[in-house]
Structures are given as C-alpha cells and as structure tokens.
C-alpha cells in the first residue's frame, strides 16, 4: 500500500494524455493566451490588496526601508517562479503545483498539494472578496451629488462584515470601555464592528451579520469565468490597464510632493521592523503562480509561461518599490497604518480628486485578482478529476464556452458562502501558509528531478549553480550574526526567556475586579491627574518599555496574566525550530548531492516566511490537511486512474 501512495506520473504519459484528450471529456480548452496576456494575468493577480492596502501597514512597521522587504519577497518569489517555470515548460498542462508534485513525489503528495492549493485560490479569494467589499462600501459612502440630495450611499455596518469580526469587535470594545476608554477613542475598526453587532437584525438572539457586497462580486466573477477564457482575458486586460494607469498617475503626481526629510530615519525600527510585515508583503505577491494553471490555454506554453511569470514579478516589484518610496516621502511612515494608504496620503495633501480616482481603481484592482484566482481553482480540480482523485464532473468541459463549468460553479459556492461569514485575518493567514507550502514543494520537486535521467526536459531550465559551496557558508554566517549582533534576542529565543504581555493583551484579559485593581495602581502614580477618568490601556501604552516593565513587575495581578512563559511561549517558536532543523538537513544534501542553488534558495526563503506565520496557522493548516487525507482515502485512493492502469497492466 505504501508503494501505491507514492506512485508517480511520467512526463511522457502526461503529454501523451494531453495530446489525445482526456478520456470521456475530450472537449479541449481554447488556446488563446500569449506572453502579453499571461503577464497581464500575473499583474492582475499580484497588484491588488498589496498595493492598495497591506503596503500601508508594512510601511508603518518598517519605514521607507520596507522597500528591502519588497525586494526580499520578490527575490524569494522569483526563486519559486524559476521552479514553476521549469515545471511549466516540462509539463505544459493545467494543474500547477499539483501536476508537478505528481511527477516529482507521487500521488499522495500531489493530493496534499492540490488540497492545500484550495487555500491559495478558494480561501485566498474569500480574503480578496472581503477586501473588495470594504473598498466598494467605502467608495459608495464617498459619493456626493448635492443636486440629487445624495450625501453618500451608506450600507449598514452589519451588511458589510462577517459575524466573527462583529462579535470579536463588540467584545473588544466592551473590554476597552470597561478599562476607561471612551467610545470616541476606540479605533475605527473596533467602533464599526461594535456598531455592526449592536445594530444587526436579530432572530431569537442570533445577530444576522453577513458581508453582502462580497457575495455579489463573487457571483459576478464566477459568471464571467464560466462564460470563457476569452471573456475573462479581455476583462482582466481592461482592469490591468485601469490600475496601471492609476498607479502611474499616483507616481507622476506624488513625486512632486515628496519631502526627503520623511525618509530619515530610513529604517526607524531596524531589521525586526522591516521583517514584521513579511506575511503582509508576501500576500501582495500571491498569485503569480496562477499563470501556470492556464497552461493548456496558452498558444506556446513552454516558451510563454516562464516569460509571463518573470515579467509579472519584475513589473510589480518595480511598482511596489516606487509606490512605497512615494508614500513614505509624502507623509511620515508612522501615519500609514490605514486600510487605504494611497487614498489617505492624497487626503493629507488635500488632493481629494486623486483620492476618488484611487478608490475607483482599487475596486477594479481587487476584482481582477478575484478573476484570476477564480480561474485557477477550477483548473486544478479539473486536473485532479482527470486523474480520478475527484469525481468526473469536475473535469467536464462546457461544449460552447470551453471552460470546466461544473468545477467553476462549485468554486463559486465554496468562495461565496464563507465570504459572508469568515474573518479576514483567519483567511489571509491560511491563504499565505497554503501558498507557501505549494512553493516549498515545487522548489523541492525541481531538486528531486534534478539528476533523474529518465525525465523529459522542457525548453526552459533553471541556470545551474552548485549550492555546496554557498549554502554552508551562508548558514555559518547566519549563526555568527545571530550570536554576535543579535546575541540577546538569540539567547532569549533558545532559553525561552519569559516575555511580558503587551498593554492591549494585558488589559483585555482582565475581569472587572482585576481591572479595578490596575486602575487603582495607575491612580497612585504621580503622573496621573486625580479626579480624571483613567484610560488604563492608553496610559500603559504611553509608558516607555522600561516604565511599563517596572509597572507590570510591581502590579499585584496574578503572574500568569502579566507574563507569557513556559509552554504557552515555547509553542509559538515551534515553526522556527522546524525551520532551523530543515535548514541543517538541506545543507547536508547540498554538500552530498550538489543541489542547484536557485531552487534551494526558493525552498529556504519560502519556508522561512511560512514559519513567520505562527503556530495557530500551522495548527489550522494541519487540520485542513487531515480533512484532505480523509477525502483522499474515502474517494481518490480507490478511483485513481494511475492505480487502475497499473493493475490492468499487471493483469495482462
């Protein structure tokens, strides 16, 4: 049985199947895409939430030096893109990382990667749909037509967010209000979530909170993808033109308002501040691999797929860096932690028209990301169905529109229903970890096939550089820096040194009696004006790190509410310990197997970003994979076409 789990598909078999059609479903997909279309799809997928949203928070954490994070992430994605490009050239069929893993590792790993890709495409689209809803409702509220008496079209808060965000926002607001904070001093996100919970229609005590605009855009995009690749391509190209024109306009206008004094200090929070935004910035690059799912619809996939991926990453990186420099040049970096940084910046310099143009463009940008992701998922399911791992319906091609129509409709439901109710943070992190896992396996797949003489090669091959002379030196250098420049942080990590909770985490974990004790301790401080209502969270946040540590140490509140230690602290470090162990194993194989440098660097950098996502995301990802294994052994293992072909040949 163990041997059957790792049965592999040969490249020649995949190409032969593609040439003669796929069994009962021999209606082929339309071959309509060239390099320009693929590059446009890549830009459509990459330039979305990243440039219109997450770039703000990343800039606030890292300052102008956030450009180095964009460069690092782009390089990491480029390493992975090289691996994707080599596979896409070798196996020019739909399926992306799923098909590549079938060739390199065998059926079980292929299933796992196909299942985890649902996190990138379907769950990723839930994220984008929620973000699109935020931009769209913001745009509606800004519409003002005095002649018609319209002063903004306001969608009720309970119809613009998920149930969990509203509930958590209400609980968070209650805790902060009890701590002495006024409603006016709550951050806008908490205030809106609290209002959504309080104003939502109720049925038997159940608060009806659902993201209605997110549902609407998913229905429209699913219809567009269902209609055909040509229509999707034309819509994507049009949206890309709109958002590139707006970004170039932002740069052309914004450059005249740049004050170079705002770039000083360039890295205000050091390396740790820059790396703090790693998951947010990586999310800005998710999607370039969606190009590989369109392989069967390319005119010349072996030549055009690698070029399309590389051009998309290069163009988007240049734009990200330019935008980051302009944003941090117009305003001070620490003011950029907002949901719509581009519009915010032009509001600050009183260019309201630009803010409006950016808001409209953001709606198009997010829609184009939805379009590309909504195209990718059905094509992966189509490939899995062709191999017998999913029911045959998933590989049926529409006779008129030439699209995998059943899979497209199912994806529409899978994205639309959770987008009504799911929390943005949860789905963003799950999307990132699923995508990074795919990147890691694709890079590892290239290394596995590196020296196999029986593998048929495509036109594109990763330039070979022997890693045995570089990776060990890099590892030793990293250890040297860790134990010299960052000795204190490294020893604290290794010894699991006790860590004090942040002011917000500390205050919101207290009950009313404990909160009153803290308020009494604050009121005894000489810096607090007597008779004034105490805002405990604001007071503690305004203390210097040394003052805060001193206050916490003197407080009579229970130790476990003040400090994180032992297992509760160590569990968050488990992903990083896994990373260190895997780095040692990779270094060993680099020395003994002369592995190619570029895919090794892709594997290490993507694994590092995966480990930055935290233990809760790893647990969620592990549960997701466990569900996938249950599905595989319930259906896929029994219906695998490769298994049936092997059994048939043995019988003869």
JSON list of N, CA, C and O in Angstrom, two decimals, residues 471 475 578-588 604 607:
[
{"chain": "A", "resi": 471, "resn": "UNK", "atom": "N", "xyz": [25.65, 27.48, 0.32]},
{"chain": "A", "resi": 471, "resn": "UNK", "atom": "CA", "xyz": [24.69, 27.31, 1.42]},
{"chain": "A", "resi": 471, "resn": "UNK", "atom": "C", "xyz": [25.38, 27.08, 2.77]},
{"chain": "A", "resi": 471, "resn": "UNK", "atom": "O", "xyz": [25.01, 27.71, 3.77]},
{"chain": "A", "resi": 475, "resn": "UNK", "atom": "N", "xyz": [24.91, 29.52, 6.01]},
{"chain": "A", "resi": 475, "resn": "UNK", "atom": "CA", "xyz": [24.44, 29.01, 7.30]},
{"chain": "A", "resi": 475, "resn": "UNK", "atom": "C", "xyz": [25.37, 29.41, 8.44]},
{"chain": "A", "resi": 475, "resn": "UNK", "atom": "O", "xyz": [24.92, 29.91, 9.48]},
{"chain": "A", "resi": 578, "resn": "UNK", "atom": "N", "xyz": [11.47, 24.16, 13.61]},
{"chain": "A", "resi": 578, "resn": "UNK", "atom": "CA", "xyz": [11.32, 23.29, 12.43]},
{"chain": "A", "resi": 578, "resn": "UNK", "atom": "C", "xyz": [12.16, 23.84, 11.28]},
{"chain": "A", "resi": 578, "resn": "UNK", "atom": "O", "xyz": [12.85, 23.09, 10.57]},
{"chain": "A", "resi": 579, "resn": "UNK", "atom": "N", "xyz": [12.11, 25.17, 11.11]},
{"chain": "A", "resi": 579, "resn": "UNK", "atom": "CA", "xyz": [12.88, 25.81, 10.04]},
{"chain": "A", "resi": 579, "resn": "UNK", "atom": "C", "xyz": [14.38, 25.55, 10.21]},
{"chain": "A", "resi": 579, "resn": "UNK", "atom": "O", "xyz": [15.07, 25.20, 9.26]},
{"chain": "A", "resi": 580, "resn": "UNK", "atom": "N", "xyz": [14.89, 25.73, 11.44]},
{"chain": "A", "resi": 580, "resn": "UNK", "atom": "CA", "xyz": [16.33, 25.52, 11.68]},
{"chain": "A", "resi": 580, "resn": "UNK", "atom": "C", "xyz": [16.72, 24.07, 11.38]},
{"chain": "A", "resi": 580, "resn": "UNK", "atom": "O", "xyz": [17.77, 23.82, 10.77]},
{"chain": "A", "resi": 581, "resn": "UNK", "atom": "N", "xyz": [15.90, 23.13, 11.82]},
{"chain": "A", "resi": 581, "resn": "UNK", "atom": "CA", "xyz": [16.20, 21.71, 11.59]},
{"chain": "A", "resi": 581, "resn": "UNK", "atom": "C", "xyz": [16.23, 21.39, 10.09]},
{"chain": "A", "resi": 581, "resn": "UNK", "atom": "O", "xyz": [17.16, 20.73, 9.61]},
{"chain": "A", "resi": 582, "resn": "UNK", "atom": "N", "xyz": [15.24, 21.89, 9.35]},
{"chain": "A", "resi": 582, "resn": "UNK", "atom": "CA", "xyz": [15.17, 21.63, 7.90]},
{"chain": "A", "resi": 582, "resn": "UNK", "atom": "C", "xyz": [16.36, 22.28, 7.19]},
{"chain": "A", "resi": 582, "resn": "UNK", "atom": "O", "xyz": [16.91, 21.72, 6.24]},
{"chain": "A", "resi": 583, "resn": "UNK", "atom": "N", "xyz": [16.78, 23.45, 7.67]},
{"chain": "A", "resi": 583, "resn": "UNK", "atom": "CA", "xyz": [17.96, 24.12, 7.07]},
{"chain": "A", "resi": 583, "resn": "UNK", "atom": "C", "xyz": [19.20, 23.25, 7.21]},
{"chain": "A", "resi": 583, "resn": "UNK", "atom": "O", "xyz": [20.02, 23.17, 6.28]},
{"chain": "A", "resi": 584, "resn": "UNK", "atom": "N", "xyz": [19.36, 22.60, 8.35]},
{"chain": "A", "resi": 584, "resn": "UNK", "atom": "CA", "xyz": [20.51, 21.71, 8.56]},
{"chain": "A", "resi": 584, "resn": "UNK", "atom": "C", "xyz": [20.44, 20.51, 7.60]},
{"chain": "A", "resi": 584, "resn": "UNK", "atom": "O", "xyz": [21.45, 20.12, 7.00]},
{"chain": "A", "resi": 585, "resn": "UNK", "atom": "N", "xyz": [19.23, 19.94, 7.43]},
{"chain": "A", "resi": 585, "resn": "UNK", "atom": "CA", "xyz": [19.05, 18.80, 6.51]},
{"chain": "A", "resi": 585, "resn": "UNK", "atom": "C", "xyz": [19.35, 19.22, 5.08]},
{"chain": "A", "resi": 585, "resn": "UNK", "atom": "O", "xyz": [20.05, 18.51, 4.33]},
{"chain": "A", "resi": 586, "resn": "UNK", "atom": "N", "xyz": [18.84, 20.40, 4.67]},
{"chain": "A", "resi": 586, "resn": "UNK", "atom": "CA", "xyz": [19.08, 20.90, 3.32]},
{"chain": "A", "resi": 586, "resn": "UNK", "atom": "C", "xyz": [20.57, 21.11, 3.08]},
{"chain": "A", "resi": 586, "resn": "UNK", "atom": "O", "xyz": [21.11, 20.78, 2.02]},
{"chain": "A", "resi": 587, "resn": "UNK", "atom": "N", "xyz": [21.25, 21.69, 4.09]},
{"chain": "A", "resi": 587, "resn": "UNK", "atom": "CA", "xyz": [22.70, 21.92, 3.96]},
{"chain": "A", "resi": 587, "resn": "UNK", "atom": "C", "xyz": [23.45, 20.61, 3.74]},
{"chain": "A", "resi": 587, "resn": "UNK", "atom": "O", "xyz": [24.36, 20.53, 2.90]},
{"chain": "A", "resi": 588, "resn": "UNK", "atom": "N", "xyz": [23.04, 19.56, 4.46]},
{"chain": "A", "resi": 588, "resn": "UNK", "atom": "CA", "xyz": [23.65, 18.23, 4.29]},
{"chain": "A", "resi": 588, "resn": "UNK", "atom": "C", "xyz": [23.49, 17.74, 2.86]},
{"chain": "A", "resi": 588, "resn": "UNK", "atom": "O", "xyz": [24.45, 17.29, 2.22]},
{"chain": "A", "resi": 604, "resn": "UNK", "atom": "N", "xyz": [14.23, 27.54, 0.95]},
{"chain": "A", "resi": 604, "resn": "UNK", "atom": "CA", "xyz": [14.58, 28.10, 2.26]},
{"chain": "A", "resi": 604, "resn": "UNK", "atom": "C", "xyz": [13.82, 29.39, 2.54]},
{"chain": "A", "resi": 604, "resn": "UNK", "atom": "O", "xyz": [13.25, 29.58, 3.63]},
{"chain": "A", "resi": 607, "resn": "UNK", "atom": "N", "xyz": [10.08, 28.71, 3.04]},
{"chain": "A", "resi": 607, "resn": "UNK", "atom": "CA", "xyz": [9.88, 28.02, 4.32]},
{"chain": "A", "resi": 607, "resn": "UNK", "atom": "C", "xyz": [10.03, 29.00, 5.48]},
{"chain": "A", "resi": 607, "resn": "UNK", "atom": "O", "xyz": [9.27, 28.93, 6.46]}
]
